[in-house]
Coordinates of C-alpha atoms in Angstrom, one line a residue:
M1 CA 10.2 -6.2 16.3
K2 CA 13.8 -5.1 17.9
C3 CA 13.7 -2.2 14.8
Y4 CA 10.0 -1.1 15.7
I5 CA 9.9 2.8 16.9
K6 CA 6.5 4.0 17.2
D7 CA 5.4 6.4 14.7
Y8 CA 8.5 5.7 12.6
P9 CA 7.3 5.7 9.1
R10 CA 9.7 3.4 7.0
P11 CA 9.7 0.0 9.7
Q12 CA 11.1 -2.3 7.2
F13 CA 14.5 0.1 6.8
V14 CA 14.9 1.8 10.4
R15 CA 18.0 3.9 11.5
R16 CA 18.3 5.5 15.0
E17 CA 19.4 9.5 13.8
W18 CA 15.6 10.6 12.8
Q19 CA 13.6 14.0 12.8
N20 CA 9.9 14.0 12.5
L21 CA 8.9 16.9 10.9
N22 CA 5.0 16.1 10.7
G23 CA 3.1 19.1 13.1
E24 CA 1.9 22.8 12.4
W25 CA 3.4 24.4 9.0
N26 CA 2.2 27.2 7.2
F27 CA 0.2 26.8 4.4
I28 CA -1.4 29.0 1.8
F29 CA -3.7 27.9 -1.4
D30 CA -2.6 29.6 -5.1
D31 CA -5.1 29.0 -7.1
N32 CA -3.7 31.7 -9.2
D33 CA 0.0 30.0 -9.5
E34 CA 1.9 33.1 -9.0
G35 CA 3.7 31.4 -6.0
E36 CA 6.8 31.1 -8.7
T37 CA 6.6 33.9 -9.9
K38 CA 6.1 35.7 -6.9
K39 CA 9.0 34.0 -5.2
Y40 CA 6.8 32.3 -1.8
F41 CA 10.4 30.4 -1.5
K42 CA 12.0 33.4 -0.7
E43 CA 9.5 35.1 1.4
F44 CA 6.2 33.1 2.2
P45 CA 2.9 34.9 2.8
I46 CA 1.6 33.1 5.5
D47 CA -1.6 33.1 5.3
K48 CA -3.0 29.8 7.1
K49 CA -1.3 27.0 9.7
I50 CA -2.2 23.3 8.6
I51 CA -1.6 20.3 10.4
V52 CA 0.7 17.5 8.1
P53 CA 0.2 15.0 7.3
F54 CA -3.5 16.1 6.9
T55 CA -4.4 17.4 4.2
Y56 CA -6.4 21.0 3.8
E57 CA -9.6 18.9 3.2
T58 CA -10.0 17.1 6.4
K59 CA -10.7 18.3 9.8
L60 CA -7.6 17.7 11.4
S61 CA -5.7 19.5 9.2
G62 CA -7.3 22.7 10.8
I63 CA -8.9 23.9 7.4
E64 CA -11.6 21.3 6.4
D65 CA -11.6 23.3 3.3
E66 CA -13.5 20.3 0.8
S67 CA -13.1 22.2 -2.5
V68 CA -10.9 22.0 -5.4
H69 CA -7.7 23.8 -5.1
Y70 CA -5.3 22.5 -7.7
I71 CA -2.1 24.3 -6.1
V72 CA -0.4 24.4 -2.3
W73 CA 2.4 25.6 -0.5
Y74 CA 3.7 24.9 2.8
N75 CA 6.9 26.5 4.7
K76 CA 8.2 25.7 7.9
K77 CA 11.6 26.3 9.8
I78 CA 13.6 23.5 11.3
N79 CA 16.9 23.2 13.3
I80 CA 19.9 21.1 12.5
S81 CA 22.3 21.3 14.8
K82 CA 26.8 21.3 13.4
E83 CA 26.9 17.2 15.0
Q84 CA 23.8 16.1 12.9
L85 CA 25.8 17.5 9.5
Q86 CA 29.3 16.5 10.8
N87 CA 30.4 13.9 7.4
N88 CA 26.6 13.4 7.3
K89 CA 24.6 14.0 4.7
V90 CA 20.7 15.1 5.6
I91 CA 17.7 13.5 3.4
L92 CA 14.4 14.7 3.2
N93 CA 12.0 12.4 3.1
F94 CA 7.8 12.3 2.2
E95 CA 6.4 9.3 2.8
G96 CA 3.3 10.4 0.3
S97 CA 2.2 13.7 -1.5
D98 CA -0.5 14.2 -4.5
Y99 CA 0.6 15.1 -7.2
K100 CA 3.5 17.1 -8.3
T101 CA 5.5 18.2 -5.5
K102 CA 8.8 20.6 -6.1
V103 CA 10.8 21.6 -2.6
W104 CA 13.1 24.3 -2.1
I105 CA 15.5 24.3 0.7
N106 CA 16.8 28.5 2.0
G107 CA 15.2 29.4 -0.9
K108 CA 17.1 27.1 -3.6
Y109 CA 15.2 25.1 -5.5
I110 CA 16.4 21.4 -4.8
G111 CA 14.0 19.4 -7.1
E112 CA 10.5 17.6 -7.6
N113 CA 8.6 14.4 -7.6
I114 CA 5.5 13.1 -9.5
G115 CA 3.2 11.0 -8.0
A116 CA 0.9 10.1 -4.9
Y117 CA 1.5 7.1 -3.5
S118 CA 5.2 6.0 -3.2
R119 CA 7.8 7.2 -0.8
F120 CA 10.2 9.5 -2.3
S121 CA 13.7 11.3 -1.1
F122 CA 15.9 14.0 -1.9
D123 CA 19.5 14.3 -0.6
I124 CA 19.6 18.2 1.0
E125 CA 23.4 18.3 2.2
K126 CA 24.5 21.0 0.1
Y127 CA 21.4 23.1 1.0
V128 CA 21.2 22.7 5.1
I129 CA 23.4 25.1 7.3
E130 CA 23.6 24.7 11.1
G131 CA 20.9 26.3 12.9
E132 CA 17.6 27.6 11.4
N133 CA 16.8 26.6 7.9
D134 CA 13.4 26.9 5.3
I135 CA 11.3 24.2 3.7
T136 CA 9.2 25.7 1.7
I137 CA 7.3 23.1 -1.0
K138 CA 4.8 23.3 -3.7
V139 CA 2.5 20.7 -4.3
E140 CA 0.6 20.7 -7.8
D141 CA -2.4 18.7 -7.8
S142 CA -5.7 18.1 -10.7
L143 CA -9.1 16.3 -11.2
S144 CA -6.9 15.1 -14.2
K145 CA -8.2 11.1 -14.7
D146 CA -4.3 10.3 -16.3
Q147 CA -3.2 10.3 -12.7
P148 CA -3.4 7.4 -10.3
R149 CA -6.4 8.4 -7.9
G150 CA -7.7 5.3 -7.0
K151 CA -10.9 6.5 -5.1
Q152 CA -10.7 10.2 -5.2
R153 CA -13.4 12.1 -7.0
Y154 CA -12.4 12.9 -10.1
K155 CA -15.3 16.1 -10.3
K156 CA -16.1 18.8 -8.3
E157 CA -18.8 17.1 -6.2
S158 CA -18.7 13.7 -4.8
W159 CA -21.2 10.4 -6.3
K160 CA -21.5 6.8 -5.5
C161 CA -18.3 5.5 -4.2
W162 CA -15.7 8.0 -5.0
Y163 CA -14.8 10.6 -2.3
I164 CA -13.6 14.1 -1.5
Q165 CA -10.2 14.3 -3.4
T166 CA -6.9 14.3 -1.4
T167 CA -4.5 17.0 -2.4
G168 CA -1.0 17.5 -1.0
I169 CA 0.9 16.2 1.9
W170 CA -1.2 13.5 3.4
K171 CA 1.9 11.2 4.4
T172 CA 5.2 11.7 7.0
V173 CA 7.4 14.1 5.9
W174 CA 11.1 13.1 8.1
L175 CA 14.7 14.1 7.9
E176 CA 17.5 11.1 8.6
W177 CA 21.1 11.7 8.4
V178 CA 23.1 9.3 6.6
S179 CA 27.2 8.6 6.4
K180 CA 28.8 10.1 3.3
K181 CA 28.2 6.6 1.0
Y182 CA 24.9 4.3 2.8
L183 CA 22.8 1.9 2.2
K184 CA 19.8 3.0 0.3
A185 CA 17.5 -0.7 0.5
V186 CA 17.9 -4.3 1.0
K187 CA 15.6 -6.8 -0.9
I188 CA 15.2 -9.5 1.0
T189 CA 13.9 -13.0 -0.4
P190 CA 13.4 -15.8 1.7
K191 CA 14.2 -19.7 0.1
T192 CA 12.0 -21.6 1.9
D193 CA 13.9 -25.0 0.1
K194 CA 17.2 -23.6 1.1
V195 CA 16.7 -22.4 4.2
Q196 CA 18.8 -19.1 3.1
L197 CA 17.6 -15.3 2.0
E198 CA 19.0 -14.0 -0.8
I199 CA 19.7 -10.3 0.1
E200 CA 20.1 -7.7 -2.8
T201 CA 21.7 -4.6 -1.2
N202 CA 21.4 -0.9 -2.8
L203 CA 23.9 1.3 -2.1
S204 CA 24.1 5.3 -2.5
E205 CA 25.4 6.3 -5.9
Q206 CA 29.2 7.0 -5.9
D207 CA 32.2 5.4 -6.8
I208 CA 32.6 2.5 -4.5
E209 CA 36.3 1.6 -6.0
Q210 CA 38.5 4.2 -4.5
Q211 CA 37.9 2.8 -0.9
K212 CA 36.8 -1.2 0.4
Y213 CA 33.3 -1.2 1.2
Y214 CA 31.5 -4.6 2.9
I215 CA 28.2 -5.4 4.7
E216 CA 28.1 -7.6 7.5
T217 CA 24.4 -8.9 7.9
E218 CA 23.2 -10.8 11.2
I219 CA 20.1 -12.4 12.0
S220 CA 18.4 -13.3 15.2
F221 CA 15.3 -14.5 16.4
N222 CA 13.9 -13.7 20.0
G223 CA 17.4 -12.7 20.9
Q224 CA 19.3 -15.7 20.0
I225 CA 22.0 -14.9 17.1
L226 CA 21.4 -17.0 14.3
N227 CA 24.3 -15.9 11.9
N228 CA 26.4 -13.4 11.5
I229 CA 28.1 -12.7 7.6
K230 CA 31.0 -10.1 6.2
E231 CA 31.2 -9.7 2.3
I232 CA 32.9 -7.9 0.5
L233 CA 31.1 -5.1 -2.1
N234 CA 32.4 -4.6 -5.3
N235 CA 29.5 -2.4 -7.1
N236 CA 26.6 -0.1 -5.7
Y237 CA 24.1 -3.1 -6.4
E238 CA 24.8 -6.6 -5.1
K239 CA 23.7 -10.3 -4.4
I240 CA 24.3 -12.3 -1.5
K241 CA 23.0 -15.4 -0.5
M242 CA 23.3 -16.3 3.3
N243 CA 22.3 -19.4 5.7
I244 CA 19.5 -18.1 8.4
V245 CA 21.0 -20.6 10.4
K246 CA 24.9 -21.0 10.8
E247 CA 25.8 -24.3 10.9
G248 CA 26.3 -25.7 14.4
I249 CA 23.6 -23.5 15.8
N250 CA 20.4 -25.2 17.1
H251 CA 17.2 -23.8 15.8
D252 CA 14.5 -24.9 13.8
I253 CA 13.2 -22.8 11.3
Q254 CA 9.9 -20.4 12.3
K255 CA 7.7 -19.7 9.0
W256 CA 5.4 -17.0 9.2
S257 CA 1.7 -17.8 8.7
V258 CA -2.1 -16.4 9.9
N259 CA -0.9 -18.2 13.4
S260 CA 2.2 -17.8 14.2
P261 CA 3.2 -15.1 12.4
N262 CA 7.1 -15.6 13.3
L263 CA 9.3 -12.9 11.9
Y264 CA 13.1 -12.5 12.5
D265 CA 15.2 -10.0 13.2
I266 CA 18.4 -8.9 10.7
T267 CA 20.8 -6.1 10.9
Y268 CA 23.1 -4.3 8.1
K269 CA 26.0 -2.7 8.9
L270 CA 27.9 -0.7 6.2
Y271 CA 31.5 -0.9 6.5
C272 CA 34.0 1.5 5.0
E273 CA 37.5 -0.2 5.7
D274 CA 37.2 -1.1 9.3
K275 CA 34.5 1.7 10.8
V276 CA 31.0 1.3 10.8
I277 CA 29.6 4.0 8.5
D278 CA 25.5 2.5 8.6
T279 CA 24.0 0.8 10.5
A280 CA 20.1 -0.3 9.6
Y281 CA 17.5 -2.2 11.2
S282 CA 15.2 -4.5 9.8
Y283 CA 13.5 -7.8 9.9
F284 CA 11.9 -11.1 7.6
G285 CA 9.2 -13.5 7.6
I286 CA 9.6 -17.4 6.1
R287 CA 7.2 -17.8 4.7
E288 CA 5.8 -19.1 0.6
I289 CA 2.3 -18.3 -1.2
A290 CA 2.3 -20.5 -3.9
I291 CA -1.0 -21.7 -6.4
K292 CA -1.2 -26.0 -7.1
E293 CA -4.1 -26.5 -9.5
N294 CA -6.9 -24.2 -8.3
K295 CA -6.3 -23.9 -4.9
I296 CA -4.0 -21.2 -2.9
F297 CA -1.7 -22.6 -0.8
L298 CA 0.5 -21.2 1.9
N299 CA 3.4 -23.1 3.4
D300 CA 2.1 -26.1 1.9
E301 CA -1.4 -25.5 3.4
E302 CA -4.2 -24.8 1.5
L303 CA -5.4 -21.8 2.0
Y304 CA -9.3 -20.6 2.1
L305 CA -9.2 -16.9 2.1
K306 CA -12.1 -14.7 4.1
L307 CA -10.8 -11.1 3.2
I308 CA -12.3 -8.0 4.3
L309 CA -12.3 -4.9 1.7
D310 CA -10.3 -1.6 3.5
Q311 CA -10.4 1.5 1.7
G312 CA -8.4 3.2 4.7
Y313 CA -10.7 7.0 5.0
W314 CA -10.9 8.2 8.3
K315 CA -14.1 10.6 9.0
E316 CA -12.0 13.3 9.8
S317 CA -8.7 12.9 8.2
H318 CA -9.6 11.2 4.7
L319 CA -6.8 8.8 3.2
T320 CA -4.4 9.6 6.5
P321 CA -4.4 7.7 9.1
P322 CA -5.4 10.2 12.3
S323 CA -2.1 7.8 14.3
E324 CA -0.6 4.6 14.4
D325 CA -2.7 2.9 16.7
S326 CA -5.5 4.0 14.4
L327 CA -4.4 1.4 12.1
T328 CA -3.6 -1.5 14.9
K329 CA -7.2 -1.1 16.2
D330 CA -8.7 -2.0 12.3
I331 CA -6.5 -4.6 11.8
E332 CA -7.6 -5.8 15.9
S333 CA -11.7 -5.3 14.1
V334 CA -10.6 -7.3 11.5
L335 CA -9.7 -10.6 12.9
A336 CA -12.6 -9.9 15.4
F337 CA -14.8 -10.2 12.5
G338 CA -13.2 -13.6 12.2
Y339 CA -11.4 -12.7 8.9
N340 CA -7.5 -13.7 8.1
G341 CA -6.7 -11.2 5.6
I342 CA -7.8 -7.3 4.3
R343 CA -8.0 -6.1 0.5
K344 CA -6.3 -2.8 0.8
H345 CA -8.8 -0.6 -1.9
Q346 CA -7.6 1.3 -4.2
K347 CA -5.0 2.6 -1.7
V348 CA -0.3 2.0 -0.7
E349 CA -1.5 2.1 2.9
D350 CA 1.1 3.5 5.6
E351 CA 3.1 1.2 6.0
R352 CA 3.4 1.2 9.2
F353 CA -0.3 -0.5 8.2
L354 CA 1.9 -3.2 6.9
Y355 CA 4.5 -3.7 10.0
W356 CA 1.5 -4.6 12.2
C357 CA -0.1 -7.4 9.7
D358 CA 2.9 -8.6 9.7
V359 CA 3.4 -8.4 13.1
K360 CA -0.5 -9.6 13.8
G361 CA -0.5 -12.4 11.0
V362 CA -2.9 -10.6 8.3
L363 CA -2.7 -11.5 5.0
V364 CA -3.0 -8.5 2.4
W365 CA -4.1 -8.2 -0.9
S366 CA -1.4 -5.0 -2.0
E367 CA -3.5 -2.4 -4.8
M368 CA -2.4 0.5 -6.7
A369 CA -4.9 3.3 -6.9
N370 CA -5.6 3.4 -10.7
C371 CA -6.3 5.8 -13.3
Y372 CA -9.0 6.4 -15.1
N373 CA -8.0 7.5 -19.0
F374 CA -6.3 5.2 -21.2
D375 CA -3.5 7.2 -23.1
D376 CA 0.4 7.9 -23.1
N377 CA -0.2 9.8 -20.1
S378 CA -1.2 8.1 -17.9
L379 CA 0.1 4.7 -18.9
Q380 CA 3.6 6.1 -17.7
N381 CA 2.1 8.2 -14.3
F382 CA 1.0 4.6 -13.9
T383 CA 3.2 2.2 -14.3
N384 CA 6.4 4.5 -12.9
E385 CA 4.7 4.6 -10.0
W386 CA 3.1 0.9 -9.7
I387 CA 7.4 -0.2 -9.6
K388 CA 7.8 1.7 -6.7
V389 CA 4.7 0.5 -5.0
V390 CA 6.4 -3.0 -5.7
K391 CA 10.0 -2.2 -4.5
Q392 CA 8.7 -0.4 -1.7
N393 CA 6.8 -2.6 0.2
Y394 CA 8.6 -6.2 -1.5
N395 CA 10.1 -7.4 1.9
H396 CA 6.7 -7.5 4.0
P397 CA 5.6 -10.8 4.6
S398 CA 1.8 -10.3 5.1
I399 CA 1.9 -9.0 1.0
I400 CA 0.5 -12.5 -0.4
T401 CA -1.1 -10.8 -4.0
W402 CA -0.6 -7.9 -6.1
V403 CA -3.3 -6.1 -7.7
P404 CA -2.5 -3.4 -10.6
I405 CA -6.2 -2.5 -11.3
N406 CA -9.0 -3.0 -10.2
E407 CA -12.5 -3.6 -12.5
S408 CA -11.0 -2.5 -15.5
W409 CA -10.3 1.0 -14.7
G410 CA -8.4 2.8 -17.1
I411 CA -8.6 0.6 -19.1
P412 CA -12.2 0.8 -20.2
E413 CA -12.7 -1.5 -23.0
V414 CA -10.2 -4.1 -22.0
S415 CA -12.5 -6.7 -23.0
I416 CA -12.1 -6.3 -27.1
C417 CA -9.1 -3.9 -27.1
E418 CA -5.9 -6.1 -27.9
K419 CA -3.7 -2.6 -27.0
E420 CA -5.7 -2.3 -23.5
Q421 CA -5.0 -6.1 -22.9
N422 CA -1.8 -6.1 -23.8
F423 CA -1.4 -3.3 -20.8
A424 CA -2.3 -5.5 -18.5
T425 CA -0.9 -8.4 -19.6
T426 CA 2.6 -6.0 -19.7
L427 CA 1.7 -5.1 -15.8
Y428 CA 1.1 -8.9 -15.1
Y429 CA 5.0 -9.8 -16.0
L430 CA 5.8 -6.3 -15.2
T431 CA 5.5 -7.6 -11.5
K432 CA 6.2 -11.1 -12.0
S433 CA 9.8 -9.8 -13.2
I434 CA 10.2 -7.9 -10.0
D435 CA 8.7 -10.3 -7.3
D436 CA 8.3 -13.8 -9.0
T437 CA 7.1 -15.0 -5.7
R438 CA 3.2 -13.9 -5.7
P439 CA 1.0 -13.9 -7.4
V440 CA -0.6 -10.7 -9.8
I441 CA -4.0 -10.0 -10.7
S442 CA -4.2 -8.4 -13.7
N443 CA -7.4 -6.8 -13.5
D444 CA -9.3 -7.7 -10.7
G445 CA -13.0 -8.5 -11.2
W446 CA -13.8 -9.0 -14.6
E447 CA -12.4 -9.3 -18.5
H448 CA -8.9 -10.8 -16.9
T449 CA -6.0 -11.0 -19.3
I450 CA -3.2 -13.2 -17.9
S451 CA -3.9 -13.6 -14.4
D452 CA -2.5 -16.1 -11.5
I453 CA -6.0 -16.1 -9.7
I454 CA -8.9 -15.5 -11.4
T455 CA -11.6 -12.7 -9.1
I456 CA -15.2 -11.9 -9.3
H457 CA -17.0 -9.1 -8.2
D458 CA -20.8 -9.8 -7.6
Y459 CA -23.1 -7.9 -5.9
K460 CA -26.0 -9.7 -6.1
Q461 CA -28.1 -9.2 -2.3
D462 CA -29.7 -12.8 -3.0
N463 CA -28.3 -16.0 -2.3
E464 CA -30.1 -17.8 -4.3
L465 CA -29.4 -16.0 -7.3
L466 CA -26.2 -15.9 -6.4
Y467 CA -25.6 -19.2 -6.2
Q468 CA -27.8 -20.0 -9.4
E469 CA -25.4 -18.0 -11.1
Y470 CA -22.1 -20.2 -10.4
S471 CA -23.3 -23.2 -10.0
D472 CA -24.5 -24.3 -13.5
K473 CA -23.4 -27.5 -14.8
E474 CA -22.3 -25.9 -17.7
M475 CA -19.8 -23.5 -15.4
K476 CA -21.8 -20.5 -18.1
V477 CA -19.3 -17.8 -16.3
L478 CA -16.3 -19.2 -15.8
N479 CA -15.8 -20.5 -19.4
N480 CA -17.0 -17.0 -20.7
L481 CA -19.9 -18.2 -21.9
E482 CA -22.0 -15.1 -20.8
E483 CA -21.9 -11.9 -19.4
Y484 CA -22.4 -11.7 -15.1
N485 CA -23.2 -8.5 -12.9
G486 CA -25.4 -7.4 -16.5
K487 CA -22.3 -6.7 -18.7
H488 CA -19.1 -8.2 -17.8
R489 CA -17.4 -11.2 -19.2
L490 CA -15.1 -13.0 -16.8
F491 CA -12.1 -12.5 -19.1
A492 CA -11.1 -10.3 -22.4
S493 CA -11.8 -11.4 -25.9
G494 CA -9.2 -14.0 -26.9
Y495 CA -8.1 -15.3 -23.2
K496 CA -9.9 -18.1 -20.9
Y497 CA -9.8 -20.1 -17.8
E498 CA -6.5 -22.2 -17.7
G499 CA -7.7 -23.9 -13.9
Q500 CA -6.5 -20.9 -11.4
P501 CA -7.4 -20.8 -8.1
V502 CA -11.4 -18.3 -8.0
I503 CA -11.9 -16.2 -5.4
M504 CA -15.0 -13.6 -5.1
S505 CA -13.0 -10.6 -4.1
E506 CA -16.0 -8.6 -4.0
Y507 CA -19.9 -9.1 -2.7
G508 CA -22.2 -7.6 0.1
G509 CA -21.3 -4.3 0.0
I510 CA -25.0 -4.3 2.8
A511 CA -26.4 -1.1 3.7
I512 CA -28.9 -0.1 6.4
N513 CA -31.7 1.9 5.4
S514 CA -30.6 5.6 5.2
E515 CA -31.7 8.4 2.6
E516 CA -28.4 9.9 3.1
G517 CA -26.4 7.0 2.0
W518 CA -25.4 5.0 -0.4
G519 CA -24.7 1.3 -0.5
Y520 CA -25.0 -1.7 -3.4
G521 CA -28.7 -3.0 -4.3
K522 CA -31.9 -2.7 -1.4
Q523 CA -31.0 -1.6 1.3
V524 CA -32.0 -3.3 4.7
K525 CA -34.0 -2.5 7.2
D526 CA -31.7 -3.0 10.5
E527 CA -29.6 -4.5 12.2
K528 CA -30.7 -8.5 12.5
E529 CA -31.5 -8.2 8.3
L530 CA -27.7 -7.4 8.0
I531 CA -26.7 -10.2 10.0
E532 CA -29.3 -12.5 8.1
R533 CA -28.5 -11.2 4.5
F534 CA -24.7 -11.3 5.2
S535 CA -24.6 -15.1 6.4
K536 CA -26.9 -16.3 3.7
L537 CA -24.7 -14.9 0.9
T538 CA -21.3 -15.9 2.5
K539 CA -22.8 -19.6 3.1
T540 CA -23.9 -18.9 -0.2
I541 CA -20.3 -18.7 -1.8
K542 CA -18.6 -20.6 0.8
N543 CA -20.8 -23.8 -0.6
I544 CA -20.0 -23.3 -4.4
S545 CA -17.4 -26.0 -4.6
Y546 CA -14.6 -24.4 -7.1
I547 CA -14.3 -21.1 -5.1
S548 CA -11.3 -20.3 -2.7
G549 CA -12.3 -17.7 -0.9
Y550 CA -13.8 -14.5 -0.5
C551 CA -13.8 -10.4 0.3
Y552 CA -16.7 -9.0 1.7
T553 CA -17.1 -5.0 1.1
Q554 CA -15.9 -3.6 3.7
L555 CA -14.7 -2.8 7.1
T556 CA -16.0 0.9 7.4
D557 CA -18.2 3.5 5.7
V558 CA -16.7 6.0 4.1
Q559 CA -18.2 9.2 3.6
Q560 CA -21.4 9.0 1.3
E561 CA -20.8 4.8 0.9
I562 CA -22.6 3.3 4.3
N563 CA -22.3 -0.4 3.7
G564 CA -19.3 -1.4 6.3
L565 CA -19.6 -3.3 9.2
M566 CA -18.2 -0.4 11.7
N567 CA -19.7 3.3 10.9
T568 CA -17.6 6.6 10.2
E569 CA -16.6 6.9 14.3
R570 CA -15.4 2.9 13.9
N571 CA -18.2 1.8 15.8
Y572 CA -19.8 -1.9 15.3
K573 CA -22.8 -1.8 13.5
I574 CA -22.6 -5.8 14.3
E575 CA -21.1 -7.3 17.6
P576 CA -18.0 -9.0 16.3
N577 CA -18.7 -12.4 17.3
I578 CA -21.8 -12.4 15.6
I579 CA -19.6 -11.9 11.8
R580 CA -16.7 -14.3 12.9
N581 CA -19.3 -17.6 14.2
I582 CA -20.1 -17.1 10.2
N583 CA -17.0 -16.5 8.7
N584 CA -16.1 -19.5 10.7
M585 CA -18.8 -22.1 9.8
E586 CA -17.3 -25.2 7.6

């Protein structure tokens, strides 16, 4: 897209004036929590060097210490020019830091953020000076089950499918320069029936009544300008509707789909009186996800989902992608295997991943990292961050489903507890209140409350048993008459099947025989046996008439879990065309 800049961390909202702060920082562990008392933010006691954005647990950080440290500090000197400060605000952006992040600039405290997976920012204009500036960051983490942690272990040792913790900065840290009044965000909703855009602008907090502000929006496709409008802004939050194509311009609307991922460029210019004071570049896709009876439709065409579960872990960098190229290579492997989408599991991925899914036409189920307790603290931690995640990634056309909770994690008694059911249902309606254009799955895998899609997780390794479980005439599982997987019912007490689409959203998990690794069920002895079992299980699911798709576990091995189609080095265990042919069989 026209907005694309390699390594730019926010590809849906691009400014040209920015500075990447990744790279070498000073670093120290603070196991006794004495850094604030000793004023590390005034004089940093250099102990180690770390390569940001890789956490100290990883090899690429330069430290590779997998033990638990609850408090870490970072420090870096940066230079800011006179031109960069002139009439500009300086925004310090964090794409992700786990979990409580405090920031000092030149010895002065500027603020904190609580959360691990969503972007956050600080306006540091009042704290920086021309020339050398000192940034000090403290991050506090824990093994608390009240934190959204996803697949990060909450014990000091890893087990089964829970992995080494992620502590501190794990996504890009960067600066950008904006005017005194600037666009904070723009929410885009294509209206396919009217061939219109609904644009919701969010301006920085400042009195708007003193001067006249306008926003000019330009839409283009493959270099052809299709429409350009200029609207006055009366409030910091404003909703604007504009036609995608101006009357008199010859252009047939190009929808976004898996086979034709068409994207439109869009540029925003903010004016104060007659002067352009801010410019941001973006893009959008025109597509509609709909549910009709028990089927899913993309642009009025029935969609059979062929997803693969992707946890987004790398051997040398864990949750942090080693590079932007590593993201695109994973997406290309997904396509090579014949899948049309990715279930990004228990992680909010680097936004560059979503950009490349938009560009390459890969469907995404976006899932939040879960807590493992149900109490007031965990509810607040989870809900606050989930709202940020949905708003942050709303504009990406590749996202077709929101998944706040997986397998009752954080709501362990939801099957019978009305209080926990209320939370799952609240998350459903809360998500729909922010975004009514996508399906929401309130609790993926089992014990559903209200959900637009019903999902099943079943790791039976015998395809005949799998078929028997879901093809009985009484439809016992679907009608909540019996448990499956030996312990779960499909619906929480008081809820029932209402005719939604059904997806087998976890199955397989086939591991090749290894004494050191873990996988689901009995391991196979070699690649030939893996292909045979994969083929039988996948064909069986396709032969269950009411199922509208599946998600195979998983794309890669992750630490001790060895059931990927690729190993931790991203080497194929099976030639992709073999898996592709099975996925594409009718």
